[in-house]
mmCIF file of C-alpha atoms and ligand atoms in Angstrom:
data_model
loop_
_atom_site.group_PDB
_atom_site.id
_atom_site.type_symbol
_atom_site.label_atom_id
_atom_site.label_comp_id
_atom_site.label_asym_id
_atom_site.label_seq_id
_atom_site.Cartn_x
_atom_site.Cartn_y
_atom_site.Cartn_z
ATOM 1 C CA MET A 21 -22.724 35.006 -6.138
ATOM 2 C CA SER A 22 -20.000 33.324 -7.811
ATOM 3 C CA ALA A 23 -20.156 31.374 -11.295
ATOM 4 C CA ARG A 24 -18.972 27.997 -9.767
ATOM 5 C CA SER A 25 -19.642 26.463 -5.907
ATOM 6 C CA TYR A 26 -16.929 24.421 -4.622
ATOM 7 C CA LEU A 27 -18.506 21.428 -2.640
ATOM 8 C CA ASP A 28 -15.866 18.833 -2.688
ATOM 9 C CA TRP A 29 -13.210 19.813 -0.269
ATOM 10 C CA ASN A 30 -13.010 16.129 1.643
ATOM 11 C CA ALA A 31 -11.517 15.926 -2.499
ATOM 12 C CA THR A 32 -9.024 18.496 -2.297
ATOM 13 C CA ALA A 33 -9.166 22.253 -1.038
ATOM 14 C CA PRO A 34 -7.347 25.296 -2.730
ATOM 15 C CA MET A 35 -4.579 25.864 -1.215
ATOM 16 C CA ARG A 36 -4.665 28.490 0.964
ATOM 17 C CA GLU A 37 -3.188 32.638 0.639
ATOM 18 C CA GLU A 38 -0.156 31.386 3.426
ATOM 19 C CA ALA A 39 1.030 28.230 2.260
ATOM 20 C CA LYS A 40 1.058 29.997 -2.042
ATOM 21 C CA THR A 41 3.560 32.656 -0.511
ATOM 22 C CA ALA A 42 5.040 30.183 0.839
ATOM 23 C CA PHE A 43 5.054 28.402 -1.152
ATOM 24 C CA ALA A 44 6.558 31.044 -4.255
ATOM 25 C CA ALA A 45 9.314 31.844 -1.418
ATOM 26 C CA ALA A 46 10.316 28.454 -1.562
ATOM 27 C CA ILE A 47 10.122 27.589 -5.375
ATOM 28 C CA SER A 48 13.202 30.047 -5.936
ATOM 29 C CA LEU A 49 15.716 28.371 -3.188
ATOM 30 C CA ALA A 50 18.056 27.110 -5.868
ATOM 31 C CA GLY A 51 20.370 25.343 -3.076
ATOM 32 C CA ASN A 52 19.422 21.207 -2.854
ATOM 33 C CA PRO A 53 18.338 21.524 0.948
ATOM 34 C CA SER A 54 21.630 18.347 1.782
ATOM 35 C CA SER A 55 23.974 20.937 1.262
ATOM 36 C CA VAL A 56 26.018 22.209 3.469
ATOM 37 C CA HIS A 57 26.394 25.507 2.293
ATOM 38 C CA ALA A 58 24.812 29.738 2.071
ATOM 39 C CA GLU A 59 22.006 28.192 -0.512
ATOM 40 C CA GLY A 60 21.884 24.194 1.164
ATOM 41 C CA ARG A 61 21.283 26.320 4.386
ATOM 42 C CA ALA A 62 18.660 27.879 2.845
ATOM 43 C CA ALA A 63 16.849 25.527 1.378
ATOM 44 C CA ARG A 64 16.859 23.564 4.108
ATOM 45 C CA ALA A 65 15.093 26.115 6.740
ATOM 46 C CA PRO A 66 11.958 26.785 4.837
ATOM 47 C CA ILE A 67 11.531 22.764 5.922
ATOM 48 C CA GLU A 68 12.335 22.077 8.682
ATOM 49 C CA THR A 69 9.519 25.594 9.391
ATOM 50 C CA ALA A 70 7.067 23.487 8.055
ATOM 51 C CA ARG A 71 8.507 20.167 10.042
ATOM 52 C CA ASP A 72 7.686 22.413 13.658
ATOM 53 C CA GLN A 73 4.698 24.091 12.303
ATOM 54 C CA VAL A 74 2.891 20.396 10.881
ATOM 55 C CA ALA A 75 4.318 18.995 14.411
ATOM 56 C CA ALA A 76 2.501 21.833 16.055
ATOM 57 C CA LEU A 77 -0.953 20.654 14.115
ATOM 58 C CA VAL A 78 -1.101 17.344 15.557
ATOM 59 C CA GLY A 79 1.343 17.768 19.256
ATOM 60 C CA ALA A 80 3.711 16.446 18.088
ATOM 61 C CA LEU A 81 7.856 16.382 18.178
ATOM 62 C CA PRO A 82 9.128 18.664 14.934
ATOM 63 C CA GLY A 83 11.553 15.556 15.369
ATOM 64 C CA ASN A 84 8.896 12.929 14.932
ATOM 65 C CA VAL A 85 7.671 14.633 11.872
ATOM 66 C CA PHE A 86 8.187 12.786 8.302
ATOM 67 C CA PHE A 87 8.310 14.210 4.930
ATOM 68 C CA THR A 88 6.327 12.196 2.572
ATOM 69 C CA SER A 89 5.253 12.927 -1.227
ATOM 70 C CA SER A 90 0.892 12.471 0.253
ATOM 71 C CA GLY A 91 -1.222 10.900 2.907
ATOM 72 C CA THR A 92 -1.319 7.650 0.844
ATOM 73 C CA GLU A 93 2.969 7.978 0.940
ATOM 74 C CA ALA A 94 2.666 8.094 4.716
ATOM 75 C CA ASN A 95 0.412 5.697 4.583
ATOM 76 C CA MET A 96 2.511 2.738 2.930
ATOM 77 C CA LEU A 97 5.518 3.611 5.367
ATOM 78 C CA ALA A 98 3.754 3.516 8.399
ATOM 79 C CA LEU A 99 1.999 0.250 7.111
ATOM 80 C CA THR A 100 4.614 -2.285 7.858
ATOM 81 C CA PRO A 101 4.746 -5.475 9.599
ATOM 82 C CA ALA A 102 8.623 -3.697 10.295
ATOM 83 C CA ILE A 103 8.618 -1.479 12.897
ATOM 84 C CA GLU A 104 9.928 -1.707 16.277
ATOM 85 C CA THR A 105 10.202 -0.070 19.594
ATOM 86 C CA ALA A 106 12.970 0.279 22.771
ATOM 87 C CA ASP A 107 10.888 -2.950 23.553
ATOM 88 C CA GLU A 108 10.093 -5.051 20.973
ATOM 89 C CA LYS A 109 12.214 -5.727 18.075
ATOM 90 C CA GLN A 110 10.268 -8.424 16.107
ATOM 91 C CA PRO A 111 8.237 -8.100 13.041
ATOM 92 C CA ARG A 112 4.565 -7.644 13.066
ATOM 93 C CA THR A 113 2.542 -11.219 11.815
ATOM 94 C CA ARG A 114 -0.842 -9.507 11.063
ATOM 95 C CA LEU A 115 -2.591 -6.125 10.446
ATOM 96 C CA PHE A 116 -6.389 -4.833 11.552
ATOM 97 C CA VAL A 117 -7.597 -2.012 9.491
ATOM 98 C CA SER A 118 -11.487 -0.820 10.038
ATOM 99 C CA ALA A 119 -13.513 -2.210 6.966
ATOM 100 C CA ILE A 120 -14.086 1.496 6.130
ATOM 101 C CA GLU A 121 -10.752 3.104 5.569
ATOM 102 C CA HIS A 122 -9.300 5.112 2.321
ATOM 103 C CA VAL A 123 -8.507 2.720 0.161
ATOM 104 C CA SER A 124 -5.064 3.579 0.970
ATOM 105 C CA VAL A 125 -4.717 1.424 4.489
ATOM 106 C CA GLN A 126 -7.359 -0.294 3.324
ATOM 107 C CA CYS A 127 -4.946 -2.398 0.255
ATOM 108 C CA GLY A 128 -2.590 -2.909 3.351
ATOM 109 C CA GLY A 129 0.690 -0.892 2.509
ATOM 110 C CA ARG A 130 3.499 -3.538 3.220
ATOM 111 C CA PHE A 131 1.797 -6.769 5.029
ATOM 112 C CA PRO A 132 0.980 -9.676 2.955
ATOM 113 C CA ARG A 133 -2.514 -10.397 1.097
ATOM 114 C CA ASP A 134 -3.423 -12.862 4.127
ATOM 115 C CA ALA A 135 -1.490 -10.881 6.919
ATOM 116 C CA ILE A 136 -4.479 -8.032 6.768
ATOM 117 C CA GLY A 137 -8.060 -8.738 9.567
ATOM 118 C CA GLU A 138 -10.921 -6.489 8.147
ATOM 119 C CA VAL A 139 -12.677 -4.575 11.619
ATOM 120 C CA PRO A 140 -16.631 -4.349 11.410
ATOM 121 C CA VAL A 141 -18.059 -1.507 11.832
ATOM 122 C CA GLY A 142 -22.050 -0.755 13.330
ATOM 123 C CA SER A 143 -25.043 0.851 11.579
ATOM 124 C CA ASP A 144 -23.864 4.038 13.430
ATOM 125 C CA GLY A 145 -21.056 3.651 11.145
ATOM 126 C CA ARG A 146 -18.167 3.873 13.946
ATOM 127 C CA LEU A 147 -16.029 1.345 14.462
ATOM 128 C CA ASP A 148 -17.409 -1.576 16.384
ATOM 129 C CA LEU A 149 -14.748 -1.678 19.692
ATOM 130 C CA VAL A 150 -16.968 -4.819 20.933
ATOM 131 C CA ALA A 151 -16.060 -7.233 18.385
ATOM 132 C CA LEU A 152 -11.877 -5.617 18.307
ATOM 133 C CA PRO A 153 -11.014 -6.606 20.791
ATOM 134 C CA GLY A 154 -11.568 -10.187 19.482
ATOM 135 C CA ALA A 155 -10.793 -9.665 16.292
ATOM 136 C CA ILE A 156 -6.189 -8.843 17.438
ATOM 137 C CA ALA A 157 -6.121 -11.702 20.450
ATOM 138 C CA ASN A 158 -4.911 -14.993 18.928
ATOM 139 C CA ALA A 159 -2.294 -11.772 16.874
ATOM 140 C CA PRO A 160 0.360 -11.442 18.727
ATOM 141 C CA ARG A 161 1.785 -8.028 18.217
ATOM 142 C CA PRO A 162 -0.979 -6.573 16.097
ATOM 143 C CA LEU A 163 -0.906 -3.235 13.732
ATOM 144 C CA VAL A 164 -4.027 -1.448 14.203
ATOM 145 C CA SER A 165 -5.140 1.626 11.567
ATOM 146 C CA LEU A 166 -8.019 3.266 12.284
ATOM 147 C CA MET A 167 -8.748 6.554 11.019
ATOM 148 C CA LEU A 168 -10.086 9.594 12.870
ATOM 149 C CA ALA A 169 -12.778 10.696 10.291
ATOM 150 C CA ASN A 170 -14.078 8.897 7.620
ATOM 151 C CA ASN A 171 -13.409 11.109 4.250
ATOM 152 C CA GLU A 172 -17.586 9.576 2.522
ATOM 153 C CA THR A 173 -19.862 10.930 6.120
ATOM 154 C CA GLY A 174 -17.690 12.503 8.013
ATOM 155 C CA ILE A 175 -18.462 9.851 11.107
ATOM 156 C CA ILE A 176 -15.441 10.760 13.501
ATOM 157 C CA GLN A 177 -14.104 7.282 14.856
ATOM 158 C CA PRO A 178 -13.609 5.847 18.382
ATOM 159 C CA VAL A 179 -9.885 6.365 18.075
ATOM 160 C CA ALA A 180 -8.563 6.803 22.512
ATOM 161 C CA GLU A 181 -11.399 4.177 23.153
ATOM 162 C CA ALA A 182 -9.809 1.545 19.868
ATOM 163 C CA ALA A 183 -5.897 2.615 21.044
ATOM 164 C CA ALA A 184 -6.332 1.548 24.544
ATOM 165 C CA ILE A 185 -8.130 -1.997 23.122
ATOM 166 C CA VAL A 186 -4.943 -1.708 21.158
ATOM 167 C CA HIS A 187 -2.380 -0.911 23.544
ATOM 168 C CA LYS A 188 -3.613 -3.731 26.684
ATOM 169 C CA ALA A 189 -3.210 -6.135 23.471
ATOM 170 C CA GLY A 190 0.585 -5.446 22.690
ATOM 171 C CA GLY A 191 -0.018 -3.473 19.550
ATOM 172 C CA LEU A 192 0.789 -0.475 17.956
ATOM 173 C CA LEU A 193 -2.401 1.800 16.683
ATOM 174 C CA HIS A 194 -1.820 3.671 13.289
ATOM 175 C CA VAL A 195 -4.589 6.528 12.970
ATOM 176 C CA ASP A 196 -5.135 7.869 9.054
ATOM 177 C CA ALA A 197 -6.485 12.021 9.719
ATOM 178 C CA VAL A 198 -6.088 12.838 6.358
ATOM 179 C CA GLN A 199 -9.575 14.268 7.056
ATOM 180 C CA ALA A 200 -10.085 15.193 10.731
ATOM 181 C CA VAL A 201 -6.928 18.006 10.879
ATOM 182 C CA GLY A 202 -6.737 20.568 11.591
ATOM 183 C CA ARG A 203 -11.038 20.631 11.555
ATOM 184 C CA VAL A 204 -11.070 18.855 14.731
ATOM 185 C CA PRO A 205 -9.331 18.183 17.300
ATOM 186 C CA CYS A 206 -6.076 16.292 16.567
ATOM 187 C CA ASP A 207 -3.404 15.845 18.898
ATOM 188 C CA VAL A 208 -1.714 12.426 18.645
ATOM 189 C CA THR A 209 -0.569 11.518 22.462
ATOM 190 C CA ALA A 210 -4.581 12.304 23.385
ATOM 191 C CA LEU A 211 -5.862 9.863 20.869
ATOM 192 C CA GLY A 212 -3.565 7.203 21.936
ATOM 193 C CA ALA A 213 -1.887 7.122 17.951
ATOM 194 C CA ASP A 214 1.698 5.406 17.398
ATOM 195 C CA LEU A 215 1.356 6.540 14.149
ATOM 196 C CA LEU A 216 -0.768 9.624 12.716
ATOM 197 C CA THR A 217 -1.300 10.474 9.411
ATOM 198 C CA LEU A 218 -1.431 13.671 7.418
ATOM 199 C CA SER A 219 -1.800 14.776 3.525
ATOM 200 C CA ALA A 220 -0.977 18.599 2.978
ATOM 201 C CA HIS A 221 -3.178 19.254 0.351
ATOM 202 C CA LYS A 222 -7.048 19.100 2.832
ATOM 203 C CA ILE A 223 -5.690 21.804 5.319
ATOM 204 C CA GLY A 224 -5.284 24.339 2.233
ATOM 205 C CA GLY A 225 -1.572 23.175 1.357
ATOM 206 C CA ALA A 226 -0.081 21.660 -2.782
ATOM 207 C CA LYS A 227 -1.103 18.698 -3.355
ATOM 208 C CA GLY A 228 1.592 15.230 -4.001
ATOM 209 C CA VAL A 229 2.322 16.450 0.198
ATOM 210 C CA GLY A 230 1.820 14.612 3.444
ATOM 211 C CA ALA A 231 3.635 13.740 6.713
ATOM 212 C CA LEU A 232 3.840 11.043 8.491
ATOM 213 C CA ALA A 233 3.601 11.999 12.894
ATOM 214 C CA ARG A 234 5.065 9.413 15.320
ATOM 215 C CA ALA A 235 3.500 9.989 19.282
ATOM 216 C CA ARG A 236 7.659 8.906 20.214
ATOM 217 C CA GLU A 237 10.700 8.963 18.961
ATOM 218 C CA ASP A 238 11.091 4.779 19.949
ATOM 219 C CA ILE A 239 9.265 4.200 17.334
ATOM 220 C CA HIS A 240 12.041 3.076 14.059
ATOM 221 C CA PHE A 241 11.499 1.675 9.905
ATOM 222 C CA PRO A 242 14.294 -0.974 9.678
ATOM 223 C CA GLU A 243 13.310 -0.776 5.902
ATOM 224 C CA PRO A 244 12.025 2.524 4.554
ATOM 225 C CA LEU A 245 10.269 2.610 1.393
ATOM 226 C CA LEU A 246 12.131 4.722 -0.221
ATOM 227 C CA ARG A 247 16.126 3.728 0.781
ATOM 228 C CA GLY A 248 18.842 6.033 -0.965
ATOM 229 C CA GLY A 249 19.817 9.607 0.955
ATOM 230 C CA GLY A 250 19.613 10.364 4.129
ATOM 231 C CA GLN A 251 17.031 12.469 4.056
ATOM 232 C CA GLU A 252 14.521 12.884 6.329
ATOM 233 C CA ARG A 253 16.368 10.703 8.731
ATOM 234 C CA GLY A 254 17.215 8.019 6.483
ATOM 235 C CA LEU A 255 13.343 7.114 6.755
ATOM 236 C CA ARG A 256 12.579 8.681 3.310
ATOM 237 C CA ALA A 257 15.268 9.067 0.417
ATOM 238 C CA GLY A 258 14.810 11.863 -2.114
ATOM 239 C CA THR A 259 15.319 15.465 -2.728
ATOM 240 C CA GLU A 260 12.990 16.827 -0.233
ATOM 241 C CA ASN A 261 9.962 19.149 -2.247
ATOM 242 C CA VAL A 262 10.889 21.610 -1.215
ATOM 243 C CA ALA A 263 8.390 24.928 -1.822
ATOM 244 C CA GLY A 264 5.426 21.803 -1.004
ATOM 245 C CA ILE A 265 7.298 21.344 2.077
ATOM 246 C CA ALA A 266 6.876 24.883 2.522
ATOM 247 C CA ALA A 267 3.247 25.279 1.951
ATOM 248 C CA PHE A 268 2.315 22.720 3.765
ATOM 249 C CA GLY A 269 3.621 24.687 7.015
ATOM 250 C CA ALA A 270 1.750 27.407 6.437
ATOM 251 C CA ALA A 271 -1.397 25.810 5.627
ATOM 252 C CA ALA A 272 -0.581 23.170 9.079
ATOM 253 C CA ALA A 273 -0.074 27.004 10.290
ATOM 254 C CA ALA A 274 -3.634 28.457 10.073
ATOM 255 C CA ALA A 275 -5.296 25.443 9.572
ATOM 256 C CA LEU A 276 -4.224 25.700 13.517
ATOM 257 C CA ALA A 277 -4.850 29.119 14.493
ATOM 258 C CA GLY A 278 -8.156 29.310 12.765
ATOM 259 C CA ARG A 279 -8.928 26.364 13.574
ATOM 260 C CA GLU A 280 -12.327 27.220 15.914
ATOM 261 C CA SER A 281 -13.645 29.962 14.339
ATOM 262 C CA GLU A 282 -13.788 28.167 10.838
ATOM 263 C CA SER A 283 -14.775 24.450 12.360
ATOM 264 C CA ALA A 284 -18.167 26.349 13.339
ATOM 265 C CA HIS A 285 -18.458 28.703 10.306
ATOM 266 C CA MET A 286 -18.899 25.633 8.716
ATOM 267 C CA ALA A 287 -20.887 23.603 10.644
ATOM 268 C CA ALA A 288 -24.146 26.593 11.268
ATOM 269 C CA LEU A 289 -24.227 26.574 7.211
ATOM 270 C CA ARG A 290 -23.451 22.524 7.412
ATOM 271 C CA ASN A 291 -26.617 22.255 9.784
ATOM 272 C CA ARG A 292 -28.426 24.863 7.524
ATOM 273 C CA MET A 293 -27.965 22.797 3.861
ATOM 274 C CA GLU A 294 -28.815 19.792 5.944
ATOM 275 C CA GLU A 295 -32.510 21.546 7.067
ATOM 276 C CA SER A 296 -32.657 23.133 4.069
ATOM 277 C CA LEU A 297 -32.245 19.050 2.462
ATOM 278 C CA LEU A 298 -34.556 17.510 4.285
ATOM 279 C CA SER A 299 -37.346 19.498 3.871
ATOM 280 C CA ILE A 300 -36.913 19.645 0.576
ATOM 281 C CA ALA A 301 -36.861 15.690 0.337
ATOM 282 C CA PRO A 302 -37.912 14.528 3.346
ATOM 283 C CA ASP A 303 -37.763 10.735 2.903
ATOM 284 C CA ALA A 304 -33.616 11.698 1.707
ATOM 285 C CA VAL A 305 -31.405 9.923 4.300
ATOM 286 C CA VAL A 306 -28.398 12.114 5.337
ATOM 287 C CA PHE A 307 -25.896 9.530 6.758
ATOM 288 C CA GLY A 308 -24.961 9.595 10.249
ATOM 289 C CA ARG A 309 -27.705 13.101 11.039
ATOM 290 C CA ASP A 310 -30.648 11.788 13.132
ATOM 291 C CA SER A 311 -27.660 8.709 14.842
ATOM 292 C CA GLY A 312 -26.027 11.961 16.646
ATOM 293 C CA VAL A 313 -23.004 10.361 16.445
ATOM 294 C CA ASP A 314 -19.827 13.321 16.317
ATOM 295 C CA ARG A 315 -19.723 14.000 12.758
ATOM 296 C CA LEU A 316 -16.839 16.670 10.984
ATOM 297 C CA PRO A 317 -18.086 20.671 10.808
ATOM 298 C CA ASN A 318 -17.619 20.478 7.167
ATOM 299 C CA THR A 319 -19.337 17.057 6.087
ATOM 300 C CA THR A 320 -22.697 15.532 4.519
ATOM 301 C CA LEU A 321 -23.440 12.640 3.228
ATOM 302 C CA PHE A 322 -27.137 12.075 1.508
ATOM 303 C CA ALA A 323 -29.290 10.007 -0.801
ATOM 304 C CA LEU A 324 -32.163 9.946 -1.965
ATOM 305 C CA ALA A 325 -34.426 6.206 -3.300
ATOM 306 C CA GLY A 326 -34.114 6.697 -6.513
ATOM 307 C CA ILE A 327 -31.583 8.933 -7.047
ATOM 308 C CA LYS A 328 -28.609 7.516 -8.959
ATOM 309 C CA ALA A 329 -25.117 9.300 -7.795
ATOM 310 C CA GLU A 330 -23.515 9.920 -11.298
ATOM 311 C CA THR A 331 -26.438 11.348 -12.592
ATOM 312 C CA ALA A 332 -26.794 13.914 -9.782
ATOM 313 C CA VAL A 333 -23.175 14.903 -9.473
ATOM 314 C CA ILE A 334 -23.974 15.591 -12.937
ATOM 315 C CA ALA A 335 -26.754 17.497 -12.487
ATOM 316 C CA PHE A 336 -25.229 19.195 -9.577
ATOM 317 C CA ASP A 337 -22.156 19.911 -12.064
ATOM 318 C CA LEU A 338 -24.762 21.748 -14.254
ATOM 319 C CA GLU A 339 -25.713 23.583 -11.673
ATOM 320 C CA GLY A 340 -22.766 24.936 -10.441
ATOM 321 C CA VAL A 341 -22.522 23.594 -8.166
ATOM 322 C CA ALA A 342 -19.343 20.646 -7.706
ATOM 323 C CA VAL A 343 -20.064 17.602 -4.976
ATOM 324 C CA SER A 344 -18.648 14.626 -5.765
ATOM 325 C CA SER A 345 -20.220 10.549 -5.484
ATOM 326 C CA GLY A 346 -20.178 8.918 -2.006
ATOM 327 C CA ALA A 347 -18.646 6.091 -4.034
ATOM 328 C CA ALA A 348 -15.161 5.365 -5.293
ATOM 329 C CA CYS A 349 -14.538 6.693 -8.798
ATOM 330 C CA SER A 350 -12.254 4.392 -10.495
ATOM 331 C CA SER A 351 -11.677 3.912 -14.177
ATOM 332 C CA GLY A 352 -14.793 6.408 -14.956
ATOM 333 C CA LYS A 353 -16.817 3.471 -13.032
ATOM 334 C CA VAL A 354 -18.357 4.435 -9.707
ATOM 335 C CA GLN A 355 -18.568 1.648 -7.473
ATOM 336 C CA PRO A 356 -20.812 1.536 -4.870
ATOM 337 C CA SER A 357 -19.381 2.937 -1.522
ATOM 338 C CA HIS A 358 -17.693 0.458 0.863
ATOM 339 C CA VAL A 359 -17.712 2.389 3.374
ATOM 340 C CA LEU A 360 -22.210 2.203 3.228
ATOM 341 C CA ALA A 361 -21.819 -1.372 2.846
ATOM 342 C CA ALA A 362 -20.007 -1.697 5.246
ATOM 343 C CA MET A 363 -23.431 0.537 8.247
ATOM 344 C CA GLY A 364 -25.108 -1.671 5.906
ATOM 345 C CA VAL A 365 -26.720 1.140 4.558
ATOM 346 C CA SER A 366 -29.624 -0.951 1.365
ATOM 347 C CA ALA A 367 -28.973 -1.593 -1.512
ATOM 348 C CA GLN A 368 -31.407 1.349 -2.794
ATOM 349 C CA LEU A 369 -28.984 4.329 -1.219
ATOM 350 C CA LEU A 370 -25.516 1.988 -1.752
ATOM 351 C CA ARG A 371 -25.289 3.602 -5.530
ATOM 352 C CA GLY A 372 -27.055 6.814 -4.137
ATOM 353 C CA ALA A 373 -24.913 8.416 -2.340
ATOM 354 C CA VAL A 374 -23.735 11.988 -2.636
ATOM 355 C CA ARG A 375 -21.128 14.186 -0.979
ATOM 356 C CA VAL A 376 -20.691 17.477 0.266
ATOM 357 C CA SER A 377 -18.208 18.775 2.533
ATOM 358 C CA LEU A 378 -17.294 21.973 3.017
ATOM 359 C CA GLY A 379 -15.406 24.280 3.692
ATOM 360 C CA TRP A 380 -13.349 27.610 5.610
ATOM 361 C CA SER A 381 -14.059 30.623 2.305
ATOM 362 C CA THR A 382 -17.607 28.660 1.438
ATOM 363 C CA THR A 383 -20.676 31.539 1.839
ATOM 364 C CA ALA A 384 -23.920 31.227 2.275
ATOM 365 C CA ALA A 385 -24.103 31.699 -1.135
ATOM 366 C CA ASP A 386 -22.613 28.719 -2.158
ATOM 367 C CA VAL A 387 -25.132 27.077 -0.100
ATOM 368 C CA GLU A 388 -28.686 28.123 -1.243
ATOM 369 C CA LYS A 389 -27.064 27.903 -5.015
ATOM 370 C CA PHE A 390 -26.840 23.979 -3.635
ATOM 371 C CA VAL A 391 -30.755 23.820 -2.955
ATOM 372 C CA SER A 392 -31.107 26.245 -5.101
ATOM 373 C CA ALA A 393 -29.945 23.108 -7.630
ATOM 374 C CA TRP A 394 -31.451 20.040 -5.205
ATOM 375 C CA THR A 395 -34.796 21.852 -5.533
ATOM 376 C CA LYS A 396 -34.633 21.154 -9.193
ATOM 377 C CA LEU A 397 -32.956 18.087 -8.952
ATOM 378 C CA ALA A 398 -35.204 16.621 -6.087
ATOM 379 C CA SER A 399 -38.044 18.067 -7.503
ATOM 380 C CA ALA A 400 -37.642 16.279 -11.556
ATOM 381 C CA LEU A 401 -36.887 12.819 -9.827
ATOM 382 C CA SER A 402 -40.471 13.587 -7.849
ATOM 383 C CA LYS A 403 -41.823 14.144 -11.533
ATOM 384 C CA GLY A 404 -39.993 11.318 -13.052
ATOM 385 C CA GLN A 405 -37.982 12.904 -15.693
ATOM 386 C CA ARG A 406 -36.014 9.898 -17.045
ATOM 387 C CA GLY A 407 -32.549 10.075 -16.384
ATOM 388 C CA ILE A 408 -32.146 11.372 -13.019
ATOM 389 C CA ALA A 409 -33.576 8.288 -11.202
ATOM 390 C CA ALA A 410 -31.654 4.766 -10.695
HETATM 391 N N1 PLP B 20 -7.024 9.147 3.495
HETATM 392 C C1 PLP B 20 -7.633 9.822 3.963
HETATM 393 C C2 PLP B 20 -9.231 9.345 4.672
HETATM 394 C C3 PLP B 20 -7.519 10.624 1.742
HETATM 395 O O1 PLP B 20 -9.231 10.903 2.064
HETATM 396 C C4 PLP B 20 -7.077 10.552 1.881
HETATM 397 C C5 PLP B 20 -7.512 11.548 0.515
HETATM 398 O O2 PLP B 20 -8.246 11.371 -0.515
HETATM 399 C C6 PLP B 20 -6.317 10.060 1.443
HETATM 400 C C7 PLP B 20 -6.014 8.901 2.884
HETATM 401 C C8 PLP B 20 -5.077 10.213 0.823
HETATM 402 O O3 PLP B 20 -4.258 11.183 0.453
HETATM 403 P P1 PLP B 20 -3.380 12.062 -0.733
HETATM 404 O O4 PLP B 20 -4.440 12.061 -1.746
HETATM 405 O O5 PLP B 20 -2.867 12.704 0.040
HETATM 406 O O6 PLP B 20 -2.533 10.322 -1.231
#
């Protein structure tokens, strides 16, 4: 059993070997990909290979994939009033985001604060499809942003159903698929998404690379986020992160080839882990498990009344297991989870949620290590040891 068990894959995944190889090969290319000489063309080649590979992962055309510096930047790029389509050149005046979006979507990109509306989720953690049509009814040309899978709960959102509602209202749908790609099927057309965000480091690429995919060529951004050179067909100025992009492509190819087997592997371990977790502490709540909603195969978010998330995370860390608090952590202070709050979870559990997220190289030994750490923690709690309880 290795010294440490890393079970925080929703925060970031280790780089895949294929990605490291592509990164290493690209880092020694001297040319600028915009130069026309041989060195420039040599640096351009891995970018275009990666574009094909990332496009294949989400069923887009390569020409519809734009590389960015992160999933966050792709979200910022997408969430702007200035999105034109073949038959709609007017700016979009309202943005609607679900109540459980990642902070990079919640902050609304380039929309003014008062132009951003929130669409609720039900207690099952899924977007309220009954509320959606009413929420966007009076907004001409709404832009709606809905994630495919939530980063805390792993709960899969009804994206295709939401897309039908948004399109009927004359709107566009942006989908933050950062946590979903490589773990569940993610085809931009099948989802009905107009725009889709990806992040390299969640699928085994390098940190600091992302992409925005559009479903159709007629979707234009007349006001790019970064202006300057003509890189990424004028949508994202700045010399490309060649090595990072090359690694993203290799990771995307590996994620696509391995998706079914990796997902089955993660689901089997995750399910076994949840059964043990609940048999040790039958009062623990695993969010999304009892309601039977679709979840990512790798994610468990759980809470037990009396346990404080930050204390639990430290206790697991001391036992050699890396997990995270379900709640957002900023400036070292754990905030109650806005996701669980939106689901109406009781105050007692709100601050106590712990997220365990697995990956393709997680082993049964990692899960055993988690279970033995949990056994100690739960028994300390039942003995009322100080420092564990909330
Ligand atoms: N969207 C979701 C759902 C995420 O989980 C994250 C990162 O945790 C992001 C966006 C941001 O991606 P990046 O870290 O590449 O900026």
